[in-house]
CSV table of C-alpha atoms in Angstrom, one decimal:
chain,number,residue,atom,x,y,z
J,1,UNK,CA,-45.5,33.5,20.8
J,2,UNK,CA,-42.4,36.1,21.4
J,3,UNK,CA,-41.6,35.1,17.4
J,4,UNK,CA,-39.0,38.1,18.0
J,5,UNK,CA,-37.1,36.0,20.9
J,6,UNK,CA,-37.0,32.6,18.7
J,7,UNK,CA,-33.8,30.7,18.5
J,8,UNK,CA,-32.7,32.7,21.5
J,9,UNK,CA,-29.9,30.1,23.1
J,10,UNK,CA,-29.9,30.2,26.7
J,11,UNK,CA,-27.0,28.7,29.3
J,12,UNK,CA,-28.2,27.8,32.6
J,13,UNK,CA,-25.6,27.5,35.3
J,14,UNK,CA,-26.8,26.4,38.4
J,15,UNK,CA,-26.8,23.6,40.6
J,16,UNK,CA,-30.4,23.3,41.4
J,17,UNK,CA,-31.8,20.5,39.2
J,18,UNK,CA,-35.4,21.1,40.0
J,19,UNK,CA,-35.0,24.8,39.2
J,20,UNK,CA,-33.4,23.8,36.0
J,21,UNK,CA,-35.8,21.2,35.2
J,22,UNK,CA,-39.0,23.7,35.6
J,23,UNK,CA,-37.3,26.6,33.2
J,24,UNK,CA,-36.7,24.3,30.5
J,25,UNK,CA,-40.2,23.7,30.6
J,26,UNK,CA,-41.1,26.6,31.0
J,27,UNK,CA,-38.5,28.3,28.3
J,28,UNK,CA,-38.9,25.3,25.8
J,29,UNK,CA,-42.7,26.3,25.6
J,30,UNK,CA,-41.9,30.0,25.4
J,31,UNK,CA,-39.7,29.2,22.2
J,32,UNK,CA,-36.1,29.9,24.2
J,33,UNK,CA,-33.7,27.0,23.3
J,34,UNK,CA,-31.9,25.8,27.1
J,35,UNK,CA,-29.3,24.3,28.0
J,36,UNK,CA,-28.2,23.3,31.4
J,37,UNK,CA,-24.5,22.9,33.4
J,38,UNK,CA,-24.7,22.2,37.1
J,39,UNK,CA,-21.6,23.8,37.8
J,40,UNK,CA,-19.5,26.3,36.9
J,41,UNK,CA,-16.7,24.5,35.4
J,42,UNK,CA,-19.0,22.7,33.2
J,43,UNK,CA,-20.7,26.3,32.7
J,44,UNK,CA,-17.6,28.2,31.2
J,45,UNK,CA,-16.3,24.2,29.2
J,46,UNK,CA,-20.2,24.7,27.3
J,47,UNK,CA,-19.4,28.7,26.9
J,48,UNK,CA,-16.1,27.4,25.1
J,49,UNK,CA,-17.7,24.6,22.9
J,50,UNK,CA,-20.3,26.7,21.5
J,51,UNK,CA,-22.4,29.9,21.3
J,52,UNK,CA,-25.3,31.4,24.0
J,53,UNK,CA,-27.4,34.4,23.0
J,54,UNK,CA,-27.6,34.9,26.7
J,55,UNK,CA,-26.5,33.2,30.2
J,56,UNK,CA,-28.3,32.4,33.3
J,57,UNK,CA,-25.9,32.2,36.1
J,58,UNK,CA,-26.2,31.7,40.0
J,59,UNK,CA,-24.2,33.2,42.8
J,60,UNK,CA,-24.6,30.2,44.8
J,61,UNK,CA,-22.6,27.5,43.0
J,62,UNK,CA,-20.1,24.7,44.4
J,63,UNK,CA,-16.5,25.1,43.7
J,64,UNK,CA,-16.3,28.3,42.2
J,65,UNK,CA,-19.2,30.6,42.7
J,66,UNK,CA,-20.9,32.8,40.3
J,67,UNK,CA,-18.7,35.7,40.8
J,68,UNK,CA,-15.5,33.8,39.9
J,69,UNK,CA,-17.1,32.3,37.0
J,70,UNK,CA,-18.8,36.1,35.9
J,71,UNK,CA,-14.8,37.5,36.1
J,72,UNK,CA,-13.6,34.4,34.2
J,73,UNK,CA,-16.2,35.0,31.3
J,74,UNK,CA,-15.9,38.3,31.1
J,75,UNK,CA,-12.1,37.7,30.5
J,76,UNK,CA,-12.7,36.7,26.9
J,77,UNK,CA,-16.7,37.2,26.2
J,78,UNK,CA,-19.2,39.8,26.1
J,79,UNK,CA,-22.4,37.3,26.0
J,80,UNK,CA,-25.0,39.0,28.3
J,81,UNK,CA,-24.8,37.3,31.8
J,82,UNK,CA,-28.6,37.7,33.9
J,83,UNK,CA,-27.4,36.7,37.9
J,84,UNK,CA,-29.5,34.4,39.8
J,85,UNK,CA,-28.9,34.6,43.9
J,86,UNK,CA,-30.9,33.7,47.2
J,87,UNK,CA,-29.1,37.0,48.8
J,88,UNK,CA,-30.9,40.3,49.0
J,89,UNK,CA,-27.9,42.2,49.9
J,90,UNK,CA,-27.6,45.2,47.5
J,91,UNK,CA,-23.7,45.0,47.8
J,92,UNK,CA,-24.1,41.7,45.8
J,93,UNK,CA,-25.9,43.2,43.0
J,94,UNK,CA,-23.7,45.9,42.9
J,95,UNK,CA,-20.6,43.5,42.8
J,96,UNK,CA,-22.3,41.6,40.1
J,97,UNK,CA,-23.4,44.6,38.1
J,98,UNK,CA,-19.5,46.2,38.3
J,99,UNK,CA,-17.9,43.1,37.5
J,100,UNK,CA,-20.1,42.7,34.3
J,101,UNK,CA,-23.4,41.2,34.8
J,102,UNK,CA,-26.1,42.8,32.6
J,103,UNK,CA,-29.2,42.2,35.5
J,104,UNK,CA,-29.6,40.6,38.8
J,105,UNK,CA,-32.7,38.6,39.9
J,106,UNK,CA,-33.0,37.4,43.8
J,107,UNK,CA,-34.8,33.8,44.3
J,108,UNK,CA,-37.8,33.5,44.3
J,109,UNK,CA,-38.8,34.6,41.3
J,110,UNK,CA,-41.6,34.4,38.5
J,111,UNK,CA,-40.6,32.5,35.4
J,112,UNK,CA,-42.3,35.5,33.2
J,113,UNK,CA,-40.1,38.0,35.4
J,114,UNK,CA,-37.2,36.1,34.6
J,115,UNK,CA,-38.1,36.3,30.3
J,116,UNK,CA,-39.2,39.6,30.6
J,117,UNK,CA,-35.6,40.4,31.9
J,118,UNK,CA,-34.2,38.2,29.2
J,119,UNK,CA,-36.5,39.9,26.4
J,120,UNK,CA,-34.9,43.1,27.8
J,121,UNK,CA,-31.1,43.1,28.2
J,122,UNK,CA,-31.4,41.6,24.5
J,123,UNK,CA,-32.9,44.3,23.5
J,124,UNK,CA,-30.1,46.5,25.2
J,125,UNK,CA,-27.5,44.2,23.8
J,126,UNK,CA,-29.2,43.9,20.3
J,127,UNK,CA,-30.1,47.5,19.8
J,128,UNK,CA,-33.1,48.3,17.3
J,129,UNK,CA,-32.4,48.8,13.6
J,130,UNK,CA,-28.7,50.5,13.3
J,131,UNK,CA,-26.1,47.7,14.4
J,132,UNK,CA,-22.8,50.2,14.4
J,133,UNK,CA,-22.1,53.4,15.5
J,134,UNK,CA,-19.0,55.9,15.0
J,135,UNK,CA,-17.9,59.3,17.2
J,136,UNK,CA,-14.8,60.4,16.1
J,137,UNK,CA,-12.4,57.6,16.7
J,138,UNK,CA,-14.8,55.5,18.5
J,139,UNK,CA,-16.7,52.7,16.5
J,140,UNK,CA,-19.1,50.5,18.5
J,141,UNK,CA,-20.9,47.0,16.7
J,142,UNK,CA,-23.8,45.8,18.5
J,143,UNK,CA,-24.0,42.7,16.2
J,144,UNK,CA,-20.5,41.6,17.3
J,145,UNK,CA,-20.5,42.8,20.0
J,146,UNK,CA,-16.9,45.1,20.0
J,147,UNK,CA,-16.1,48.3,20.7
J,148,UNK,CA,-12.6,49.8,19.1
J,149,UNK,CA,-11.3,53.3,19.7
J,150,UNK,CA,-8.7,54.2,17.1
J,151,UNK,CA,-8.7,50.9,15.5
J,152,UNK,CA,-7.8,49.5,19.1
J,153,UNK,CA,-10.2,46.7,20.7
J,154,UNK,CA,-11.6,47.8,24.3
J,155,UNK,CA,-12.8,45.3,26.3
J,156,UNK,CA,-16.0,46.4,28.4
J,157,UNK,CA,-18.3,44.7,30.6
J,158,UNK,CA,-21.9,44.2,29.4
J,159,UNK,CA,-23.1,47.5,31.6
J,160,UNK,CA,-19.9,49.5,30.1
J,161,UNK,CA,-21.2,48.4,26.9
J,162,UNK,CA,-25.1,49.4,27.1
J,163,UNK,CA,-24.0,52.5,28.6
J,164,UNK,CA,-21.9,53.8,25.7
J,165,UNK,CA,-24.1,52.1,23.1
J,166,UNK,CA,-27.0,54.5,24.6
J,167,UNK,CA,-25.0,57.6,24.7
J,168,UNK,CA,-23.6,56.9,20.9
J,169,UNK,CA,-27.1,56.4,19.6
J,170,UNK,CA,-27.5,60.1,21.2
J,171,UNK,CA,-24.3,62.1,20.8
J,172,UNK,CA,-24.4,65.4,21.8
J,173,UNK,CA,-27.9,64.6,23.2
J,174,UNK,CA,-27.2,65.2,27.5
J,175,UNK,CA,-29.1,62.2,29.1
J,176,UNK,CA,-30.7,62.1,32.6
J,177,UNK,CA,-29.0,59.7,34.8
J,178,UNK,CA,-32.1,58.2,35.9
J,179,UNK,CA,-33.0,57.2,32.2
J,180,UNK,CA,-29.8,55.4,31.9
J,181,UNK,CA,-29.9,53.9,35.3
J,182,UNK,CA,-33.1,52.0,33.9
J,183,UNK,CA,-32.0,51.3,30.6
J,184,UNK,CA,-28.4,49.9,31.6
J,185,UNK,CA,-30.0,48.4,34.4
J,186,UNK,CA,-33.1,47.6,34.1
J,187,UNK,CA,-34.2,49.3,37.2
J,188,UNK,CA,-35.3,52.7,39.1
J,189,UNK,CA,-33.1,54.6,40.4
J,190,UNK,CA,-32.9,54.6,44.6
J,191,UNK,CA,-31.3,57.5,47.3
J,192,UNK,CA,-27.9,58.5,46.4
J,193,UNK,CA,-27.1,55.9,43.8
J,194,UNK,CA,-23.5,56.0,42.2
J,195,UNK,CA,-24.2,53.3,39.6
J,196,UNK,CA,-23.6,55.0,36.5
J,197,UNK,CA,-21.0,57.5,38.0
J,198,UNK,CA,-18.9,54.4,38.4
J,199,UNK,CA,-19.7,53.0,35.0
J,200,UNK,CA,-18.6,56.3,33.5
J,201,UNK,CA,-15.3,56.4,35.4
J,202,UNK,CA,-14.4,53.2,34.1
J,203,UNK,CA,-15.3,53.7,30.6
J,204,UNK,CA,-13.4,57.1,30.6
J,205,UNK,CA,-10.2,55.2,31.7
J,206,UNK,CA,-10.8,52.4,28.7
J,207,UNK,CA,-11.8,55.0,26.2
J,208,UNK,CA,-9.0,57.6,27.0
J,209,UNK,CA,-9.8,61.2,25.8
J,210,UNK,CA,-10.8,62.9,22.9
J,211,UNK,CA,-8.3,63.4,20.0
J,212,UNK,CA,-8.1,66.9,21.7
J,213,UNK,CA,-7.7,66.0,24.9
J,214,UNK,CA,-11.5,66.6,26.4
J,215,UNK,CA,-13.6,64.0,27.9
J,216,UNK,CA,-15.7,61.7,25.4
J,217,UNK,CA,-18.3,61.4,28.2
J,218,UNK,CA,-19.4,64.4,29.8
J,219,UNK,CA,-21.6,65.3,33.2
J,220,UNK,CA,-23.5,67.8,33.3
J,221,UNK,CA,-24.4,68.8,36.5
J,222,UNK,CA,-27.9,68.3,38.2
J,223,UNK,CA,-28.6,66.1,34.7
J,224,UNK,CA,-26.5,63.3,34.0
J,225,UNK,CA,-24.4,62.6,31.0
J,226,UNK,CA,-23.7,62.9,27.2
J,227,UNK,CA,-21.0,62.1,25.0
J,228,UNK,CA,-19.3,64.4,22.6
J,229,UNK,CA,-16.5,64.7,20.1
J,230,UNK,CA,-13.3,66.7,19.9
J,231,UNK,CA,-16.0,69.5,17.7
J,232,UNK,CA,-19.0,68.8,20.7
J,233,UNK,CA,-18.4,71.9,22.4
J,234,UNK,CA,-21.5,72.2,24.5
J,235,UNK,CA,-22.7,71.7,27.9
J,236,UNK,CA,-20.3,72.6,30.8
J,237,UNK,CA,-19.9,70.2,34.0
């Protein structure tokens, strides 16, 4: 039963006892390992005592809510964060998406929806096979986790991270922004949707340029994006 998800270690942070109480049956049958905090103080004191393979967090928390304890994570930990809300709004998934969230899921939801998810940001996070990855100066480690650029440590939100880990695995190679839209996000792409533009901004600013000065990730117009090295050459913008 999922043997490839066993010993996966998942942090529930929400208030909602009953919810909590039917995932852990659920999850515990389905060979995830749960743990619960009904806040999110006690949320980010369990994420300091020991590790998660991936976090469960909702908006709608007392005290601080799951925004404020997504930015304080995110401050010193890459663990893949899955947002649980009652809201629809899209300006609240896009808030938790930008500020680091690796998925969103409005309430009500499925239990198999919600491993499904979980099942595929690890696989994002994990990566299949190769674990590191080197263009030019840049070296990215799926295993831990890191990304360095000249022997530097960037710091870069889970979607920052899946984003350049899927143009790495593909240098040179220009991908379509509505592949990466559904493999950072785990979604379709809808109207005029900015998502991964945004992502790219901010991972040009944290990456800096090429040794030569030119862009690491480049758009190609019409198409989407690739990344390429000082020698890349190429597609124009």
């Amino acid at each position: 039963m999922m043997a490839h998800l066993q010993q996966v270690s998942v942090l529930l942070i929400d208030d909602d006892q009953r919810l909590a109480a039917l995932l852990s049956d659920f999850l515990e049958a389905s060979d995830f390992s749960l743990s619960c905090a009904h806040s999110g103080e006690e949320g980010l004191r369990r994420l300091c005592d020991e590790p998660f393979d991936i976090v469960i967090l909702d908006v709608m928390l007392p005290g601080l809510d799951g925004f404020d304890i997504l930015d304080r994570i995110r401050l010193g930990s890459q663990v893949p964060v899955l947002m649980l809300t009652t809201r629809n709004a899209g300006e609240d998934r896009v808030r938790g998406l930008q500020s680091g969230a690796d998925d969103y899921l409005a309430k009500p939801f499925q239990p198999q929806e919600l491993t499904a998810r979980m099942q595929a940001i690890l696989r994002r996070v994990r990566g299949v096979g190769q674990t590191a990855f080197e263009a030019e100066d840049v070296h990215l480690d799926t295993a831990a986790r890191s990304v360095r650029v000249a022997g530097r440590a960037v710091t870069l939100t889970g979607a920052e991270f899946s984003l350049l880990h899927l143009l790495m695995r593909r240098v040179g190679e220009p991908i379509r922004r509505e592949e990466l839209i559904r493999c950072v996000f785990g979604r379709e792409a809808y109207g005029i949707d900015r998502s991964i533009d945004n992502l790219v901004t901010g991972l040009r600013k944290k990456l800096g340029p090429n040794r030569d000065g030119s862009d690491r990730l480049r758009s190609i117009r019409g198409l989407g994006y690739l990344f390429v090295t000082s020698l890349g050459g190429g597609f124009e913008s």
